[in-house]
XYZ file of C-alpha atoms in Angstrom:
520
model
C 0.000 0.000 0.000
C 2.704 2.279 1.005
C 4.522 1.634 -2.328
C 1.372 2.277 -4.272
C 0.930 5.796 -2.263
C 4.693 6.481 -2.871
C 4.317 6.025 -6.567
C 1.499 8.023 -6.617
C 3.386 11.086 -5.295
C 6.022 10.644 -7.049
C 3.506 10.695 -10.273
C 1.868 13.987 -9.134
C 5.701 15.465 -8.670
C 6.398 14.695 -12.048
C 3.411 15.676 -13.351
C 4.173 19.567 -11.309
C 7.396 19.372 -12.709
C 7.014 19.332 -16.416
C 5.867 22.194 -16.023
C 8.718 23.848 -15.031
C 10.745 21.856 -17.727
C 10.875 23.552 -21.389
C 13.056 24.773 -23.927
C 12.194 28.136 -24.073
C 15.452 30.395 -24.271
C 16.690 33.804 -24.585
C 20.203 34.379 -26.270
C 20.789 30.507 -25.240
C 19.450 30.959 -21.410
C 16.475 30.646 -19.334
C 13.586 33.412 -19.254
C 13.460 34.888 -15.993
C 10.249 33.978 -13.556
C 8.311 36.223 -11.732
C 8.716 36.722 -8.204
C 7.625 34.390 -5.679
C 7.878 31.585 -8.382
C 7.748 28.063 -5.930
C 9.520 24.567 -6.666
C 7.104 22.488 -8.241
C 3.707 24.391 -7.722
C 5.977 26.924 -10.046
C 3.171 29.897 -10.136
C 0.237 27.433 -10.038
C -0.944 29.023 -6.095
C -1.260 32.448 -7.761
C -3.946 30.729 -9.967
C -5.650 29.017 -7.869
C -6.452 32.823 -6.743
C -10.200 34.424 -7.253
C -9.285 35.814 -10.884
C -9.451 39.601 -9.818
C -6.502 38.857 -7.368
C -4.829 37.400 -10.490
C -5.489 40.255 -12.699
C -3.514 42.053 -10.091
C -0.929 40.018 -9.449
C 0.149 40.701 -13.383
C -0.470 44.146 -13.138
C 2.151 44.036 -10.023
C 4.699 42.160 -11.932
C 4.357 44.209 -14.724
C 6.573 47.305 -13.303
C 9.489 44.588 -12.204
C 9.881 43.266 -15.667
C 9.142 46.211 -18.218
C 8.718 45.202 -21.782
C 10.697 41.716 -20.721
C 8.894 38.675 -21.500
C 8.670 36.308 -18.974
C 8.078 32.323 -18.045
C 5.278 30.769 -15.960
C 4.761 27.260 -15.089
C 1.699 26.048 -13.945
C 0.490 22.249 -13.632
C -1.037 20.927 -16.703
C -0.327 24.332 -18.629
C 2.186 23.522 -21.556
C 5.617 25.766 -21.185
C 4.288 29.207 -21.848
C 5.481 32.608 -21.780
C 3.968 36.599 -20.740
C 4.762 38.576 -23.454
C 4.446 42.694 -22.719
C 6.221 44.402 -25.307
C 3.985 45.407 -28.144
C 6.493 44.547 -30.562
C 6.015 40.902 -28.971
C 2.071 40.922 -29.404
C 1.882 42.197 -32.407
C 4.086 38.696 -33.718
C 1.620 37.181 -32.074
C -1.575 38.874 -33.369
C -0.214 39.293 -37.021
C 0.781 35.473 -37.621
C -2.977 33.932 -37.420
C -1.860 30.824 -38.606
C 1.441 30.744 -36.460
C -0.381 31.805 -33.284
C -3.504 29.790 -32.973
C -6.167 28.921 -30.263
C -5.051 25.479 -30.036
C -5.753 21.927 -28.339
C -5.158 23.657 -25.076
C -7.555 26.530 -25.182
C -10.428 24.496 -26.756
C -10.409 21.406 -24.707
C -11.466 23.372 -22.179
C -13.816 25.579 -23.681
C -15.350 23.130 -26.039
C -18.308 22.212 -24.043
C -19.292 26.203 -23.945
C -18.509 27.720 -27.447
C -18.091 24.241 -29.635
C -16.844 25.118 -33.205
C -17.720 28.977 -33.027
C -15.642 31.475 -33.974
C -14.472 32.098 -30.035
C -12.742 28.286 -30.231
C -11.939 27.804 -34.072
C -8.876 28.043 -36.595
C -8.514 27.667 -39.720
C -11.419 27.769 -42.505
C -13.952 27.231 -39.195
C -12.795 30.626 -38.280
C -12.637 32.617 -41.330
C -16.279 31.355 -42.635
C -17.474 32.406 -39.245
C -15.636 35.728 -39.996
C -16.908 36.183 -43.431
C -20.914 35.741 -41.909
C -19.618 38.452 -39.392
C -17.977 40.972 -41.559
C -21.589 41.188 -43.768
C -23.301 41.216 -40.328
C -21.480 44.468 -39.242
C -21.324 45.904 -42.386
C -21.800 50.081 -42.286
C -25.290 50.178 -43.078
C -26.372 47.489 -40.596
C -24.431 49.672 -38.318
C -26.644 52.469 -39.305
C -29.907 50.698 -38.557
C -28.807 49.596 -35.203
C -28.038 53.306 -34.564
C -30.583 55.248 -35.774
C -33.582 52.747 -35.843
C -33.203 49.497 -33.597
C -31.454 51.496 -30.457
C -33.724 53.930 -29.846
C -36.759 52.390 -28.770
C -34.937 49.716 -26.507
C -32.920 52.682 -24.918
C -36.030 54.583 -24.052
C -37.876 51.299 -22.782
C -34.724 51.268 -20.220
C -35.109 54.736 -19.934
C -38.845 54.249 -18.576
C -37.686 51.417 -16.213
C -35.087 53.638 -14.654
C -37.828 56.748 -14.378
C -40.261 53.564 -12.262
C -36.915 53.122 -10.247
C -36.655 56.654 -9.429
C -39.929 57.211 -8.490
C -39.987 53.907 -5.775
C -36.248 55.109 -4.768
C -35.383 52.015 -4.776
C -31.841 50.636 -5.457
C -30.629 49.554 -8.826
C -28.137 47.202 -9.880
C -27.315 49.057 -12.705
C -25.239 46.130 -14.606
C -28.577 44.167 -14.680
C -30.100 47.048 -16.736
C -27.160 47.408 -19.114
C -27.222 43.457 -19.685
C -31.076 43.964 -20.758
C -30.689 46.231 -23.397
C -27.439 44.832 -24.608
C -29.332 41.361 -24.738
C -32.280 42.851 -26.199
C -30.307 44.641 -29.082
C -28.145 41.603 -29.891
C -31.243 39.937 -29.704
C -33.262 42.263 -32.007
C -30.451 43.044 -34.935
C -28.495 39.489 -34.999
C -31.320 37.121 -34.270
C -34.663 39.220 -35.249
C -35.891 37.573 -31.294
C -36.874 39.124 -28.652
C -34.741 38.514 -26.099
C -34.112 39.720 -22.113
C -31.249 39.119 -19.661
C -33.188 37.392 -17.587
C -34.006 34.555 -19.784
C -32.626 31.116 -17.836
C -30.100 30.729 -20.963
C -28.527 34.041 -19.453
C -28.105 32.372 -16.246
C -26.523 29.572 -16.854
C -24.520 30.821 -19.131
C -22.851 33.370 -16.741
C -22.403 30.320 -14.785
C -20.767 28.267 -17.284
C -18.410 31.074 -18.322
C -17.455 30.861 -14.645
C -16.628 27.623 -14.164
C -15.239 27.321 -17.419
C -12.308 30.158 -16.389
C -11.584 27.913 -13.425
C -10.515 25.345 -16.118
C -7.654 27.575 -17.195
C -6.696 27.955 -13.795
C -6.922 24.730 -11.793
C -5.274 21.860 -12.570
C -7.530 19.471 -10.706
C -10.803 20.727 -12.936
C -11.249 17.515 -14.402
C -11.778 16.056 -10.389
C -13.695 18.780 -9.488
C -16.389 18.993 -11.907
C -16.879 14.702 -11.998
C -17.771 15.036 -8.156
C -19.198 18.594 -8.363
C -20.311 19.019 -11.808
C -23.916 18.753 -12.070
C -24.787 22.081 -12.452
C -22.311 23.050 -14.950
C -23.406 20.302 -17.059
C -27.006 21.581 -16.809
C -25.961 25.381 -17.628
C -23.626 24.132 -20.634
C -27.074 22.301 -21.895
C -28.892 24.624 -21.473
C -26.947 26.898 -23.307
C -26.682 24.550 -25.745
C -30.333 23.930 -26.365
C -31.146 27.765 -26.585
C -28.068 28.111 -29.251
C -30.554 25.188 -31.141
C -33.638 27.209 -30.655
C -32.362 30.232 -32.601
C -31.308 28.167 -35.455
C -34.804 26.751 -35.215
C -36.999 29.495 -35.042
C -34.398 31.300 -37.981
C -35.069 27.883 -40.466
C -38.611 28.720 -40.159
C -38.872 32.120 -40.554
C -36.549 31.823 -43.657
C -39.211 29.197 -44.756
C -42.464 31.381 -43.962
C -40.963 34.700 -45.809
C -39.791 32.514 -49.161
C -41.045 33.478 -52.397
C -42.501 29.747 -52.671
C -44.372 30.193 -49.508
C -45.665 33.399 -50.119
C -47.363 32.425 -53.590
C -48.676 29.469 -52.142
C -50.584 32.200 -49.835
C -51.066 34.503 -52.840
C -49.239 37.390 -51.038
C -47.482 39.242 -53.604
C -43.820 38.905 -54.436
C -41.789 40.788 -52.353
C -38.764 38.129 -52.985
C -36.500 41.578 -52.805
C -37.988 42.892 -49.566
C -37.269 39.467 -47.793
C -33.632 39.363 -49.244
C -32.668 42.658 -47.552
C -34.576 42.186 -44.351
C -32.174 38.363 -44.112
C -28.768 40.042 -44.979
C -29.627 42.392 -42.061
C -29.548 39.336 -39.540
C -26.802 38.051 -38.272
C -28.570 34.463 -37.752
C -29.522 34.741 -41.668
C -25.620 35.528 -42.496
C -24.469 32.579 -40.367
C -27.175 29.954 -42.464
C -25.795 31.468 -45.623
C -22.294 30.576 -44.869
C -21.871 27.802 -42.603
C -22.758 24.358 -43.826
C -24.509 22.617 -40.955
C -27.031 23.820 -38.125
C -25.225 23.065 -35.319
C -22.351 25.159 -36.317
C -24.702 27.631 -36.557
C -25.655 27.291 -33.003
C -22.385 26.946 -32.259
C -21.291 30.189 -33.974
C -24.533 32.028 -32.796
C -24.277 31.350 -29.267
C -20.474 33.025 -29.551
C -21.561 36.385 -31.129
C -24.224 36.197 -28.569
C -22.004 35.977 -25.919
C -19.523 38.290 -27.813
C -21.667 41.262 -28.708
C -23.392 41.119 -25.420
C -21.361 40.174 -22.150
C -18.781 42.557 -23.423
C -20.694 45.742 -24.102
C -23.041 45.579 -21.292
C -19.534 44.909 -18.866
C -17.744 47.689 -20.368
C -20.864 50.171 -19.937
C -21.009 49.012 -16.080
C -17.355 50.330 -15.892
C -17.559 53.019 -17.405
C -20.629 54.476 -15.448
C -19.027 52.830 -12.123
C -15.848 55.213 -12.948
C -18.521 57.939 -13.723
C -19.623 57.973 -10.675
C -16.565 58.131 -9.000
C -15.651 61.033 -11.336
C -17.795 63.404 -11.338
C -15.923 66.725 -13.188
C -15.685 64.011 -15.958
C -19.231 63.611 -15.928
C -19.395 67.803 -16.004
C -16.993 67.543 -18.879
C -19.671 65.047 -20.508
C -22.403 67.100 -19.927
C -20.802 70.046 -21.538
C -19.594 68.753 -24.640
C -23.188 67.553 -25.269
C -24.582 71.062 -24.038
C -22.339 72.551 -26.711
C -23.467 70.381 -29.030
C -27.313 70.577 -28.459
C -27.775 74.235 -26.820
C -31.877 73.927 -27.332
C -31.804 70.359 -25.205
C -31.848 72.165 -21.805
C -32.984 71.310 -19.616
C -31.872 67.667 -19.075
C -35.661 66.323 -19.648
C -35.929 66.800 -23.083
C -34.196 63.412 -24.908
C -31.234 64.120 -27.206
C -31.746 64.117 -30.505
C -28.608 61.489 -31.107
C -28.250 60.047 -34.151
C -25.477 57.202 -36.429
C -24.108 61.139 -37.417
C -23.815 62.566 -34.114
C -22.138 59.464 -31.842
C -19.080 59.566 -34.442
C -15.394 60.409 -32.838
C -15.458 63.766 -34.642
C -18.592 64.917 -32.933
C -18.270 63.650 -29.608
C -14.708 62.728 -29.370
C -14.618 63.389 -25.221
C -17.709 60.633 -24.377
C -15.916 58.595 -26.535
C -12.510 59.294 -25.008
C -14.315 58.494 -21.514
C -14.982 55.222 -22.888
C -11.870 54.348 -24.718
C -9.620 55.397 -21.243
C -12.589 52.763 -19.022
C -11.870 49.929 -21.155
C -7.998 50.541 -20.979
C -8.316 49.943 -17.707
C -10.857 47.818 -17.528
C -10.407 45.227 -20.469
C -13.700 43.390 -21.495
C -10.836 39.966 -22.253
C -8.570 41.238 -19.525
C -6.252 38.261 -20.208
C -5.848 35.931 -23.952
C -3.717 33.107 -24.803
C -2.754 31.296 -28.135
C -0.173 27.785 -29.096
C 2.414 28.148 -31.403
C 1.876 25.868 -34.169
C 5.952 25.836 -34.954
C 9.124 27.019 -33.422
C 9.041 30.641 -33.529
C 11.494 33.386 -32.784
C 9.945 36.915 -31.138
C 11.693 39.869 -31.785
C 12.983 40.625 -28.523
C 15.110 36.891 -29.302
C 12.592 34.589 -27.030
C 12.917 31.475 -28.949
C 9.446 29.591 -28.696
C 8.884 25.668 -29.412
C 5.999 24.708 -31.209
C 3.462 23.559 -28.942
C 4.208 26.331 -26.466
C 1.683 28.799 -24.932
C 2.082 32.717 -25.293
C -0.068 34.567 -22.796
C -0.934 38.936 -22.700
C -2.593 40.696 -20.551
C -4.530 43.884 -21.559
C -4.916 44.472 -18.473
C -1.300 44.452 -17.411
C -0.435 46.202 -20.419
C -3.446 48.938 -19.669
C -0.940 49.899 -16.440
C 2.022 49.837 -17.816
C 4.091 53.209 -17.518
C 6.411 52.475 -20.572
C 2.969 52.517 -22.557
C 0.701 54.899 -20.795
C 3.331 57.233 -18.882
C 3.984 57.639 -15.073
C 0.325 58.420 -14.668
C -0.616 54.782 -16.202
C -3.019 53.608 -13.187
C -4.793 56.798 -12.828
C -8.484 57.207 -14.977
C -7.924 60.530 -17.399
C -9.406 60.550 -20.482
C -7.185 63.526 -21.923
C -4.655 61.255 -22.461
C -6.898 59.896 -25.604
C -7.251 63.950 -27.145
C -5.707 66.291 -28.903
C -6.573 69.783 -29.284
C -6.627 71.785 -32.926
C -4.329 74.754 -32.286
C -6.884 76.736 -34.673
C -10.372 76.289 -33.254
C -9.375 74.293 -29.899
C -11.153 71.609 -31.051
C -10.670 68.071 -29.308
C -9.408 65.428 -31.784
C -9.705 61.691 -30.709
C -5.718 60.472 -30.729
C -5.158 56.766 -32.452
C -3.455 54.487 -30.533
C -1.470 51.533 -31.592
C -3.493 48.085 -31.275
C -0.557 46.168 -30.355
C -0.039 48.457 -27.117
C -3.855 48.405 -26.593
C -5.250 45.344 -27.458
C -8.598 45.602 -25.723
C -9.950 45.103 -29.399
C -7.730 42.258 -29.980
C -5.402 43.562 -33.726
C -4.246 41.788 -37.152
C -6.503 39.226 -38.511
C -8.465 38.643 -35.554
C -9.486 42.251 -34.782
C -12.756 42.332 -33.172
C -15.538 43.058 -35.644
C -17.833 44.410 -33.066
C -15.380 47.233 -32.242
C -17.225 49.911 -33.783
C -20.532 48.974 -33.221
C -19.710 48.690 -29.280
C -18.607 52.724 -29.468
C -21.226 54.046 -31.429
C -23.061 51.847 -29.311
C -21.543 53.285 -26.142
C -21.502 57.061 -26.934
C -25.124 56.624 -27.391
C -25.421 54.763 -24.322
C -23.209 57.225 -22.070
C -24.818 60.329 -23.626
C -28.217 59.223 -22.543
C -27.948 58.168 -19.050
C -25.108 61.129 -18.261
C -27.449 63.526 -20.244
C -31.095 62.781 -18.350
C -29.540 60.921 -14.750
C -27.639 61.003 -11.768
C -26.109 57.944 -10.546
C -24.873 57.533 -6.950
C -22.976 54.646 -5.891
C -24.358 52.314 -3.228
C -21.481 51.779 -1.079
C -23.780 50.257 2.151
C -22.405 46.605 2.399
C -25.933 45.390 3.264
C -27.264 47.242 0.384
C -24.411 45.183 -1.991
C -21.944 48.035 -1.880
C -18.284 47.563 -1.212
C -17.782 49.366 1.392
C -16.440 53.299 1.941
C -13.082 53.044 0.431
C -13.937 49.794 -1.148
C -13.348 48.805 -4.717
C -15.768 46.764 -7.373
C -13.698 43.562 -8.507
C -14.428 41.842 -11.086
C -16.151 37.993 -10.476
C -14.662 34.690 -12.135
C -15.475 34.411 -15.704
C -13.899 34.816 -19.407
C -14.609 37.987 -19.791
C -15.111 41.151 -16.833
C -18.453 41.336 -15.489
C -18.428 43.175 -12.297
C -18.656 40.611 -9.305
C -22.545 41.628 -7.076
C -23.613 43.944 -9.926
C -23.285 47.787 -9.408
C -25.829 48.786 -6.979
C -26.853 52.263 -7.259
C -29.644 55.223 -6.631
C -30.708 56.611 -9.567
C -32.148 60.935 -9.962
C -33.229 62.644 -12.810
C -31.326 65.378 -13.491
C -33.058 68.763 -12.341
């Protein structure tokens, strides 16, 4: 028995230390480790860690090592490296078929995303691309804007006035993951959808546990003795990624020219085609050949165009709140802009026109300096499909892992300056010497890849700031927000900060809890 227990040890020390084993080099020698690197465990404690406390464990190391890259070991993680030198990710991001999800990432998020365009390589991923590029095209962009955004905003609007009135606290994250669900709903899959549907749920649940697979090396043990319920969520998300598909297969059928001359209707064959190429469920159909990728790849735009946007807006109005000559600074580039909208009761007359950079390039500043700070993917990965060579000389073996962390990188001084940590959204303008006008300042997607750069560059990125001017114009123009910082009300506590709660992406861990005023 005792030999048995002894070789079982001696398995699991083996098994710790491959991880520390590789043949990653630098100019012939070992990367350095971070600090507090342990024999064995190697940097596998750190996460184990709730994943805010790992976020900030990177952001901590950052400072020591510069634009170095670096080597972790964790148990079960192949040899991988942090890379923080733009130069660095931009090798990465540019060389899509170098750089690529991999076994690694996708055996752990199959069960969640399948073949959709969050998991795939290859010609899975740039069909899935192709659907979205049509999807997003300019003048879908347009409708969302002008015609599909308005009503929802004003129906959240009208909830928020009932809140008001009642004084009763609102979790203001809940309210930004309705209308974000109900527009993704509404433009990609022509549903009506809400964030309270039981598919939200257990999705949020299964993009918690599914994180935890990244970081624990005993998931597999875990979720056979304690999995139930993430089995459940991932089937449930499954089945509603089945019903879309569904209820888009018959709708196609019901509008075709066929079916509408066998009800005599007259032949508006050329109606129907534009209304489909608006949808991103009709785009998907078009391009992928089976159903269930379809589900697959609708479920991961779901989960794409709305976790992200709704989390981002919840930052940005928690850091509102917490900045309030920013919020003057809002208010008076839209007073400038819309002189005959005083008082702060009468709606803004926004429009696709008016949410651009040029016209309100300080809201959208506001935003762009939030999700700096505040990465929607605060952390990405991708396997090297061959030996590779960085710039900086790390030689990496195929098979290898290559981790960055926008949210590292979002702090970093060699970046962002001294002032990297601190929220000012100047930093993102530049003023016309002739008129004084603000001008929104490009920055590099390799030193700010909240939007992800090369091939892979998110195609949602402009429809989630147009979306978010809108969005932040609105609710800064007609509200006041106060944070709810009562611990029995769900606050954190005076001098307390938000964190963010276990998952793939950055929702805000207990919501944002809030009072809500209309403006006088």
């Amino acid at each position: 028995m005792l030999g048995v227990i002894a070789s079982l040890l001696l398995a699991v020390a083996l098994w710790f230390l491959q991880g520390q084993r590789s043949d990653i080099r630098r100019n012939g020698k070992r990367l350095p480790r971070p600090p507090g690197t342990l024999p064995l465990a190697g940097n596998g404690l750190w996460f184990l860690q709730p994943r805010h406390e790992l976020l900030e464990w990177f952001a901590q190391i950052q400072p020591i090592v510069g634009f170095d890259t670096y080597e972790i070991s964790i148990p079960s993680l192949p040899a991988a490296i942090i890379v923080n030198d733009p130069k660095n990710v931009e090798h990465v991001l540019k060389n899509n078929e170098l750089f690529i999800k991999g076994e690694y990432f996708r055996s752990r998020s199959w069960d969640l995303f399948g073949n959709g365009i969050i998991n795939a390589d290859g010609e899975l991923w740039r069909i899935q691309r192709k659907a979205g590029l049509r999807f997003f095209s300019n003048a879908n962009l347009k409708t969302f804007i002008n015609d599909i955004l308005p009503p929802l905003l004003a129906d959240t609007r009208q909830a928020l006035n009932g809140d008001l009135n009642n004084g009763a606290v609102v979790d203001l994250q809940n309210v930004l993951v309705e209308l974000t669900t109900r527009l993704m709903g509404k433009m990609a899959y022509d549903m009506d959808m809400h964030g309270g549907l039981p598919f939200s749920k257990a999705f949020d649940f299964a993009s918690g546990e599914t994180t935890s697979r990244f970081t624990n090396p005993f998931w597999k043990i875990k979720e056979f003795v304690f999995g139930a319920r993430l089995r459940a969520s991932i089937k449930d998300v499954r089945s509603f990624g089945r019903t879309l598909v569904a209820a888009a297969v018959e709708k196609r059928s019901s509008t075709s020219p066929e079916h509408a001359a066998a009800r005599g209707s007259p032949d508006n064959s050329a109606m129907v085609s534009s209304v489909l190429q608006g949808n991103l469920i009709n785009s998907l159909l078009d391009h992928l050949p089976t159903e269930e990728l379809v589900a697959d790849a609708a479920m991961n735009f779901l989960s794409a165009g709305r976790d992200t946007t709704a989390q981002s807006l919840t930052w940005t109005m928690y850091t509102l709140m917490r900045h309030p000559a920013t919020v003057k600074q809002i208010r008076g580039e839209l007073a400038s802009l819309f002189p005959t909208a005083l008082p702060a009761t009468i709606p803004l007359p926004l429009s696709y026109d008016i949410v651009h950079p040029t016209t309100l390039p300080y809201t959208l500043a506001v935003f762009s300096e939030v999700i700096r700070l505040f990465p929607p993917v605060p952390f990405e990965l991708k396997e090297a499909t061959a030996d590779t060579t960085f710039p900086d000389g790390t030689f990496l073996p195929a098979s290898s892992v290559v981790l960055w962390v926008p949210w590292a990188m979002g702090r970093s001084t060699l970046i962002w300056g001294e002032d990297a940590t601190a929220f000012r959204p100047e930093r993102w303008l530049e003023y016309n010497t002739k008129d004084e006008k603000p001008m929104l300042v490009t920055k590099s997607a390799y030193e700010n890849p909240v939007f992800n750069a090369g091939p892979r560059a998110c195609l949602g990125k402009k429809m989630a700031e147009l979306l978010a001017v809108y969005v932040i114009a609105t609710l800064v123009w007609e509200y006041d927000f106060e944070e709810v910082l009562d611990k029995k009300k769900g606050g954190c506590g005076v001098g307390g900060e938000r964190v963010s709660q276990n998952s793939l992406t950055l929702p805000m861990e207990g919501g944002l809890p809030c009072t809500v005023k209309r403006r006088q």
